[in-house]
């Protein structure tokens, strides 16, 4: 599926990703664009077209797009989504007792956490406590690994629920 039309919506004039716009699109799930937004995020991730400061926001948008696509994802999406998830080493560990995403438990709190991370002046509310809000906790390799494992499980569960054939993704 061609999702390049999202470039005009999610890329800023300087070529950076507008994480807040990406989150707003995911939040509007009634537009049935959650899966395509996740696919756009995965392709951008796989192409390496992401700045260091945008990495966690893009990855969380990918994660949320997967988690919030209730009707399942077409196999043509799954290949790219899983390929993006597979770029994250699954066995990273750290000394942190918790990571920021653990403070979010539902769609609204996840949205609030991400938009606050990228535009705190415009979005002052966040469910993430101060002790978990350091950028190093967001960017921790173990945090990425935890997110990737969880998203991959969601993809696999949805595939089984839809009665899909097993594939080597």
PDB file of C-alpha atoms in Angstrom:
ATOM      1  CA  UNK A   1       0.000   0.000   0.000  1.00  0.00           C
ATOM      2  CA  UNK A   2       1.241   3.440  -0.881  1.00  0.00           C
ATOM      3  CA  UNK A   3       1.273   5.679   2.188  1.00  0.00           C
ATOM      4  CA  UNK A   4       3.546   8.368   0.747  1.00  0.00           C
ATOM      5  CA  UNK A   5       0.637  10.851   0.838  1.00  0.00           C
ATOM      6  CA  UNK A   6       1.263  11.009   4.599  1.00  0.00           C
ATOM      7  CA  UNK A   7       4.588  12.748   3.930  1.00  0.00           C
ATOM      8  CA  UNK A   8       2.738  16.027   3.379  1.00  0.00           C
ATOM      9  CA  UNK A   9       0.902  15.560   6.658  1.00  0.00           C
ATOM     10  CA  UNK A  10       3.704  14.322   8.922  1.00  0.00           C
ATOM     11  CA  UNK A  11       6.881  15.947   7.630  1.00  0.00           C
ATOM     12  CA  UNK A  12       7.831  19.464   8.631  1.00  0.00           C
ATOM     13  CA  UNK A  13       9.397  21.927   6.213  1.00  0.00           C
ATOM     14  CA  UNK A  14      12.856  21.118   7.604  1.00  0.00           C
ATOM     15  CA  UNK A  15      12.380  17.397   6.799  1.00  0.00           C
ATOM     16  CA  UNK A  16      11.799  16.381  10.402  1.00  0.00           C
ATOM     17  CA  UNK A  17       8.844  14.332  11.547  1.00  0.00           C
ATOM     18  CA  UNK A  18       5.943  16.121  13.215  1.00  0.00           C
ATOM     19  CA  UNK A  19       5.397  13.623  16.033  1.00  0.00           C
ATOM     20  CA  UNK A  20       2.408  15.558  17.391  1.00  0.00           C
ATOM     21  CA  UNK A  21       0.639  15.401  13.987  1.00  0.00           C
ATOM     22  CA  UNK A  22       1.437  11.683  13.813  1.00  0.00           C
ATOM     23  CA  UNK A  23      -0.073  11.164  17.262  1.00  0.00           C
ATOM     24  CA  UNK A  24      -3.156  13.204  16.405  1.00  0.00           C
ATOM     25  CA  UNK A  25      -3.744  11.025  13.344  1.00  0.00           C
ATOM     26  CA  UNK A  26      -3.450   7.856  15.420  1.00  0.00           C
ATOM     27  CA  UNK A  27      -5.781   9.295  18.024  1.00  0.00           C
ATOM     28  CA  UNK A  28      -8.447   9.833  15.352  1.00  0.00           C
ATOM     29  CA  UNK A  29      -8.945   6.093  14.952  1.00  0.00           C
ATOM     30  CA  UNK A  30     -12.480   6.625  13.616  1.00  0.00           C
ATOM     31  CA  UNK A  31     -10.835   7.722  10.357  1.00  0.00           C
ATOM     32  CA  UNK A  32      -9.584   4.123   9.905  1.00  0.00           C
ATOM     33  CA  UNK A  33      -6.072   5.397   9.347  1.00  0.00           C
ATOM     34  CA  UNK A  34      -4.359   3.785  12.334  1.00  0.00           C
ATOM     35  CA  UNK A  35      -2.955   0.867  10.339  1.00  0.00           C
ATOM     36  CA  UNK A  36      -1.734   3.058   7.465  1.00  0.00           C
ATOM     37  CA  UNK A  37      -0.126   5.483   9.954  1.00  0.00           C
ATOM     38  CA  UNK A  38       1.663   2.541  11.599  1.00  0.00           C
ATOM     39  CA  UNK A  39       2.800   1.400   8.145  1.00  0.00           C
ATOM     40  CA  UNK A  40       4.104   4.891   7.302  1.00  0.00           C
ATOM     41  CA  UNK A  41       5.976   4.926  10.625  1.00  0.00           C
ATOM     42  CA  UNK A  42       7.478   1.491   9.971  1.00  0.00           C
ATOM     43  CA  UNK A  43       8.648   2.427   6.494  1.00  0.00           C
ATOM     44  CA  UNK A  44      10.166   5.662   7.730  1.00  0.00           C
ATOM     45  CA  UNK A  45      11.930   3.710  10.496  1.00  0.00           C
ATOM     46  CA  UNK A  46      13.221   1.071   8.083  1.00  0.00           C
ATOM     47  CA  UNK A  47      14.491   3.712   5.660  1.00  0.00           C
ATOM     48  CA  UNK A  48      16.438   5.359   8.477  1.00  0.00           C
ATOM     49  CA  UNK A  49      14.625   8.621   7.770  1.00  0.00           C
ATOM     50  CA  UNK A  50      14.405   9.656  11.392  1.00  0.00           C
ATOM     51  CA  UNK A  51      16.455  12.045  13.482  1.00  0.00           C
ATOM     52  CA  UNK A  52      17.807  10.893  16.831  1.00  0.00           C
ATOM     53  CA  UNK A  53      15.434  13.132  18.771  1.00  0.00           C
ATOM     54  CA  UNK A  54      12.460  11.726  16.816  1.00  0.00           C
ATOM     55  CA  UNK A  55      13.296   8.024  17.195  1.00  0.00           C
ATOM     56  CA  UNK A  56      11.281   7.269  20.314  1.00  0.00           C
ATOM     57  CA  UNK A  57       8.287   9.305  19.086  1.00  0.00           C
ATOM     58  CA  UNK A  58       8.256   7.514  15.739  1.00  0.00           C
ATOM     59  CA  UNK A  59       8.673   4.128  17.414  1.00  0.00           C
ATOM     60  CA  UNK A  60       5.859   4.847  19.883  1.00  0.00           C
ATOM     61  CA  UNK A  61       3.664   5.919  16.965  1.00  0.00           C
ATOM     62  CA  UNK A  62       4.442   2.611  15.269  1.00  0.00           C
ATOM     63  CA  UNK A  63       3.666   0.770  18.525  1.00  0.00           C
ATOM     64  CA  UNK A  64       0.405   2.664  19.063  1.00  0.00           C
ATOM     65  CA  UNK A  65      -0.647   2.136  15.457  1.00  0.00           C
ATOM     66  CA  UNK A  66      -0.256  -1.602  15.955  1.00  0.00           C
ATOM     67  CA  UNK A  67      -1.940  -1.682  19.366  1.00  0.00           C
ATOM     68  CA  UNK A  68      -4.899   0.462  18.304  1.00  0.00           C
ATOM     69  CA  UNK A  69      -5.732  -1.283  15.029  1.00  0.00           C
ATOM     70  CA  UNK A  70      -8.651  -3.327  16.259  1.00  0.00           C
ATOM     71  CA  UNK A  71      -9.674  -4.955  12.992  1.00  0.00           C
ATOM     72  CA  UNK A  72      -6.271  -6.544  12.509  1.00  0.00           C
ATOM     73  CA  UNK A  73      -3.573  -5.655  10.048  1.00  0.00           C
ATOM     74  CA  UNK A  74      -3.395  -6.837   6.454  1.00  0.00           C
ATOM     75  CA  UNK A  75      -0.489  -9.208   5.694  1.00  0.00           C
ATOM     76  CA  UNK A  76       0.984  -6.581   3.368  1.00  0.00           C
ATOM     77  CA  UNK A  77       1.362  -4.276   6.399  1.00  0.00           C
ATOM     78  CA  UNK A  78       2.569  -6.964   8.766  1.00  0.00           C
ATOM     79  CA  UNK A  79       5.763  -7.643   6.823  1.00  0.00           C
ATOM     80  CA  UNK A  80       6.964  -4.029   7.135  1.00  0.00           C
ATOM     81  CA  UNK A  81       5.721  -3.631  10.714  1.00  0.00           C
ATOM     82  CA  UNK A  82       7.484  -6.772  11.900  1.00  0.00           C
ATOM     83  CA  UNK A  83      10.633  -5.843   9.952  1.00  0.00           C
ATOM     84  CA  UNK A  84      10.712  -2.518  11.806  1.00  0.00           C
ATOM     85  CA  UNK A  85      10.155  -4.219  15.156  1.00  0.00           C
ATOM     86  CA  UNK A  86      12.901  -6.712  14.356  1.00  0.00           C
ATOM     87  CA  UNK A  87      15.463  -3.903  14.096  1.00  0.00           C
ATOM     88  CA  UNK A  88      15.309  -3.706  17.888  1.00  0.00           C
ATOM     89  CA  UNK A  89      17.411  -6.213  19.786  1.00  0.00           C
ATOM     90  CA  UNK A  90      15.041  -8.221  22.003  1.00  0.00           C
ATOM     91  CA  UNK A  91      17.472  -8.918  24.817  1.00  0.00           C
ATOM     92  CA  UNK A  92      18.587  -5.466  25.938  1.00  0.00           C
ATOM     93  CA  UNK A  93      18.734  -5.004  29.672  1.00  0.00           C
ATOM     94  CA  UNK A  94      19.324  -2.094  32.004  1.00  0.00           C
ATOM     95  CA  UNK A  95      19.394  -1.100  35.640  1.00  0.00           C
ATOM     96  CA  UNK A  96      16.204   0.981  35.481  1.00  0.00           C
ATOM     97  CA  UNK A  97      13.388  -0.398  37.624  1.00  0.00           C
ATOM     98  CA  UNK A  98      10.745   1.117  35.273  1.00  0.00           C
ATOM     99  CA  UNK A  99      10.480   2.956  31.989  1.00  0.00           C
ATOM    100  CA  UNK A 100       8.105   5.804  31.031  1.00  0.00           C
ATOM    101  CA  UNK A 101       5.675   3.691  29.007  1.00  0.00           C
ATOM    102  CA  UNK A 102       4.897   1.614  32.100  1.00  0.00           C
ATOM    103  CA  UNK A 103       3.149   4.683  33.539  1.00  0.00           C
ATOM    104  CA  UNK A 104       0.666   4.727  30.649  1.00  0.00           C
ATOM    105  CA  UNK A 105      -2.168   2.264  30.736  1.00  0.00           C
ATOM    106  CA  UNK A 106      -4.709   3.432  28.187  1.00  0.00           C
ATOM    107  CA  UNK A 107      -4.914   5.208  24.862  1.00  0.00           C
ATOM    108  CA  UNK A 108      -5.434   8.720  26.247  1.00  0.00           C
ATOM    109  CA  UNK A 109      -2.526   8.509  28.667  1.00  0.00           C
ATOM    110  CA  UNK A 110      -0.244   7.211  25.936  1.00  0.00           C
ATOM    111  CA  UNK A 111      -1.226  10.056  23.653  1.00  0.00           C
ATOM    112  CA  UNK A 112      -0.691  12.594  26.449  1.00  0.00           C
ATOM    113  CA  UNK A 113       2.740  11.144  27.251  1.00  0.00           C
ATOM    114  CA  UNK A 114       4.009  11.337  23.676  1.00  0.00           C
ATOM    115  CA  UNK A 115       2.691  14.784  22.806  1.00  0.00           C
ATOM    116  CA  UNK A 116       4.027  16.116  26.107  1.00  0.00           C
ATOM    117  CA  UNK A 117       7.441  14.652  25.295  1.00  0.00           C
ATOM    118  CA  UNK A 118       7.529  16.539  21.980  1.00  0.00           C
ATOM    119  CA  UNK A 119       5.574  19.703  22.803  1.00  0.00           C
ATOM    120  CA  UNK A 120       5.496  20.173  26.589  1.00  0.00           C
ATOM    121  CA  UNK A 121       4.500  23.845  26.335  1.00  0.00           C
ATOM    122  CA  UNK A 122       1.458  23.017  24.216  1.00  0.00           C
ATOM    123  CA  UNK A 123       0.601  19.789  26.059  1.00  0.00           C
ATOM    124  CA  UNK A 124       1.529  20.275  29.724  1.00  0.00           C
ATOM    125  CA  UNK A 125      -0.368  17.228  31.028  1.00  0.00           C
ATOM    126  CA  UNK A 126       1.402  13.887  31.114  1.00  0.00           C
ATOM    127  CA  UNK A 127       0.739  10.658  32.996  1.00  0.00           C
ATOM    128  CA  UNK A 128       4.476  10.025  33.259  1.00  0.00           C
ATOM    129  CA  UNK A 129       5.765  10.863  36.743  1.00  0.00           C
ATOM    130  CA  UNK A 130       8.784  13.140  37.001  1.00  0.00           C
ATOM    131  CA  UNK A 131      11.042  10.283  38.084  1.00  0.00           C
ATOM    132  CA  UNK A 132      10.304   8.472  34.808  1.00  0.00           C
ATOM    133  CA  UNK A 133      10.364  11.441  32.455  1.00  0.00           C
ATOM    134  CA  UNK A 134      14.111  11.689  31.737  1.00  0.00           C
ATOM    135  CA  UNK A 135      14.903  11.365  28.048  1.00  0.00           C
ATOM    136  CA  UNK A 136      17.489   8.652  28.839  1.00  0.00           C
ATOM    137  CA  UNK A 137      14.677   6.461  30.210  1.00  0.00           C
ATOM    138  CA  UNK A 138      12.607   6.995  27.073  1.00  0.00           C
ATOM    139  CA  UNK A 139      15.605   6.164  24.874  1.00  0.00           C
ATOM    140  CA  UNK A 140      16.833   3.205  26.928  1.00  0.00           C
ATOM    141  CA  UNK A 141      17.565   0.160  24.718  1.00  0.00           C
ATOM    142  CA  UNK A 142      15.676  -2.042  27.196  1.00  0.00           C
ATOM    143  CA  UNK A 143      12.630   0.235  26.837  1.00  0.00           C
ATOM    144  CA  UNK A 144      12.752  -0.184  23.052  1.00  0.00           C
ATOM    145  CA  UNK A 145      13.151  -3.961  23.468  1.00  0.00           C
ATOM    146  CA  UNK A 146      10.156  -4.141  25.796  1.00  0.00           C
ATOM    147  CA  UNK A 147       8.019  -2.123  23.385  1.00  0.00           C
ATOM    148  CA  UNK A 148       9.088  -4.188  20.371  1.00  0.00           C
ATOM    149  CA  UNK A 149       8.350  -7.499  22.121  1.00  0.00           C
ATOM    150  CA  UNK A 150       4.902  -6.269  23.149  1.00  0.00           C
ATOM    151  CA  UNK A 151       4.030  -4.978  19.671  1.00  0.00           C
ATOM    152  CA  UNK A 152       5.198  -8.187  18.022  1.00  0.00           C
ATOM    153  CA  UNK A 153       2.979 -10.185  20.395  1.00  0.00           C
ATOM    154  CA  UNK A 154      -0.014  -8.042  19.414  1.00  0.00           C
ATOM    155  CA  UNK A 155       0.694  -8.649  15.714  1.00  0.00           C
ATOM    156  CA  UNK A 156       0.959 -12.397  16.287  1.00  0.00           C
ATOM    157  CA  UNK A 157      -2.219 -12.540  18.404  1.00  0.00           C
ATOM    158  CA  UNK A 158      -4.218 -10.639  15.809  1.00  0.00           C
ATOM    159  CA  UNK A 159      -2.905 -12.896  13.068  1.00  0.00           C
ATOM    160  CA  UNK A 160      -4.034 -15.969  14.967  1.00  0.00           C
ATOM    161  CA  UNK A 161      -7.412 -14.387  15.754  1.00  0.00           C
ATOM    162  CA  UNK A 162      -7.979 -13.764  12.049  1.00  0.00           C
ATOM    163  CA  UNK A 163      -7.091 -17.373  11.265  1.00  0.00           C
ATOM    164  CA  UNK A 164      -4.108 -16.370   9.156  1.00  0.00           C
ATOM    165  CA  UNK A 165      -1.532 -18.803   7.902  1.00  0.00           C
ATOM    166  CA  UNK A 166       1.800 -18.857   9.678  1.00  0.00           C
ATOM    167  CA  UNK A 167       4.477 -17.048   7.746  1.00  0.00           C
ATOM    168  CA  UNK A 168       8.122 -16.366   8.239  1.00  0.00           C
ATOM    169  CA  UNK A 169       7.979 -12.659   8.884  1.00  0.00           C
TER     170      UNK A 169
END
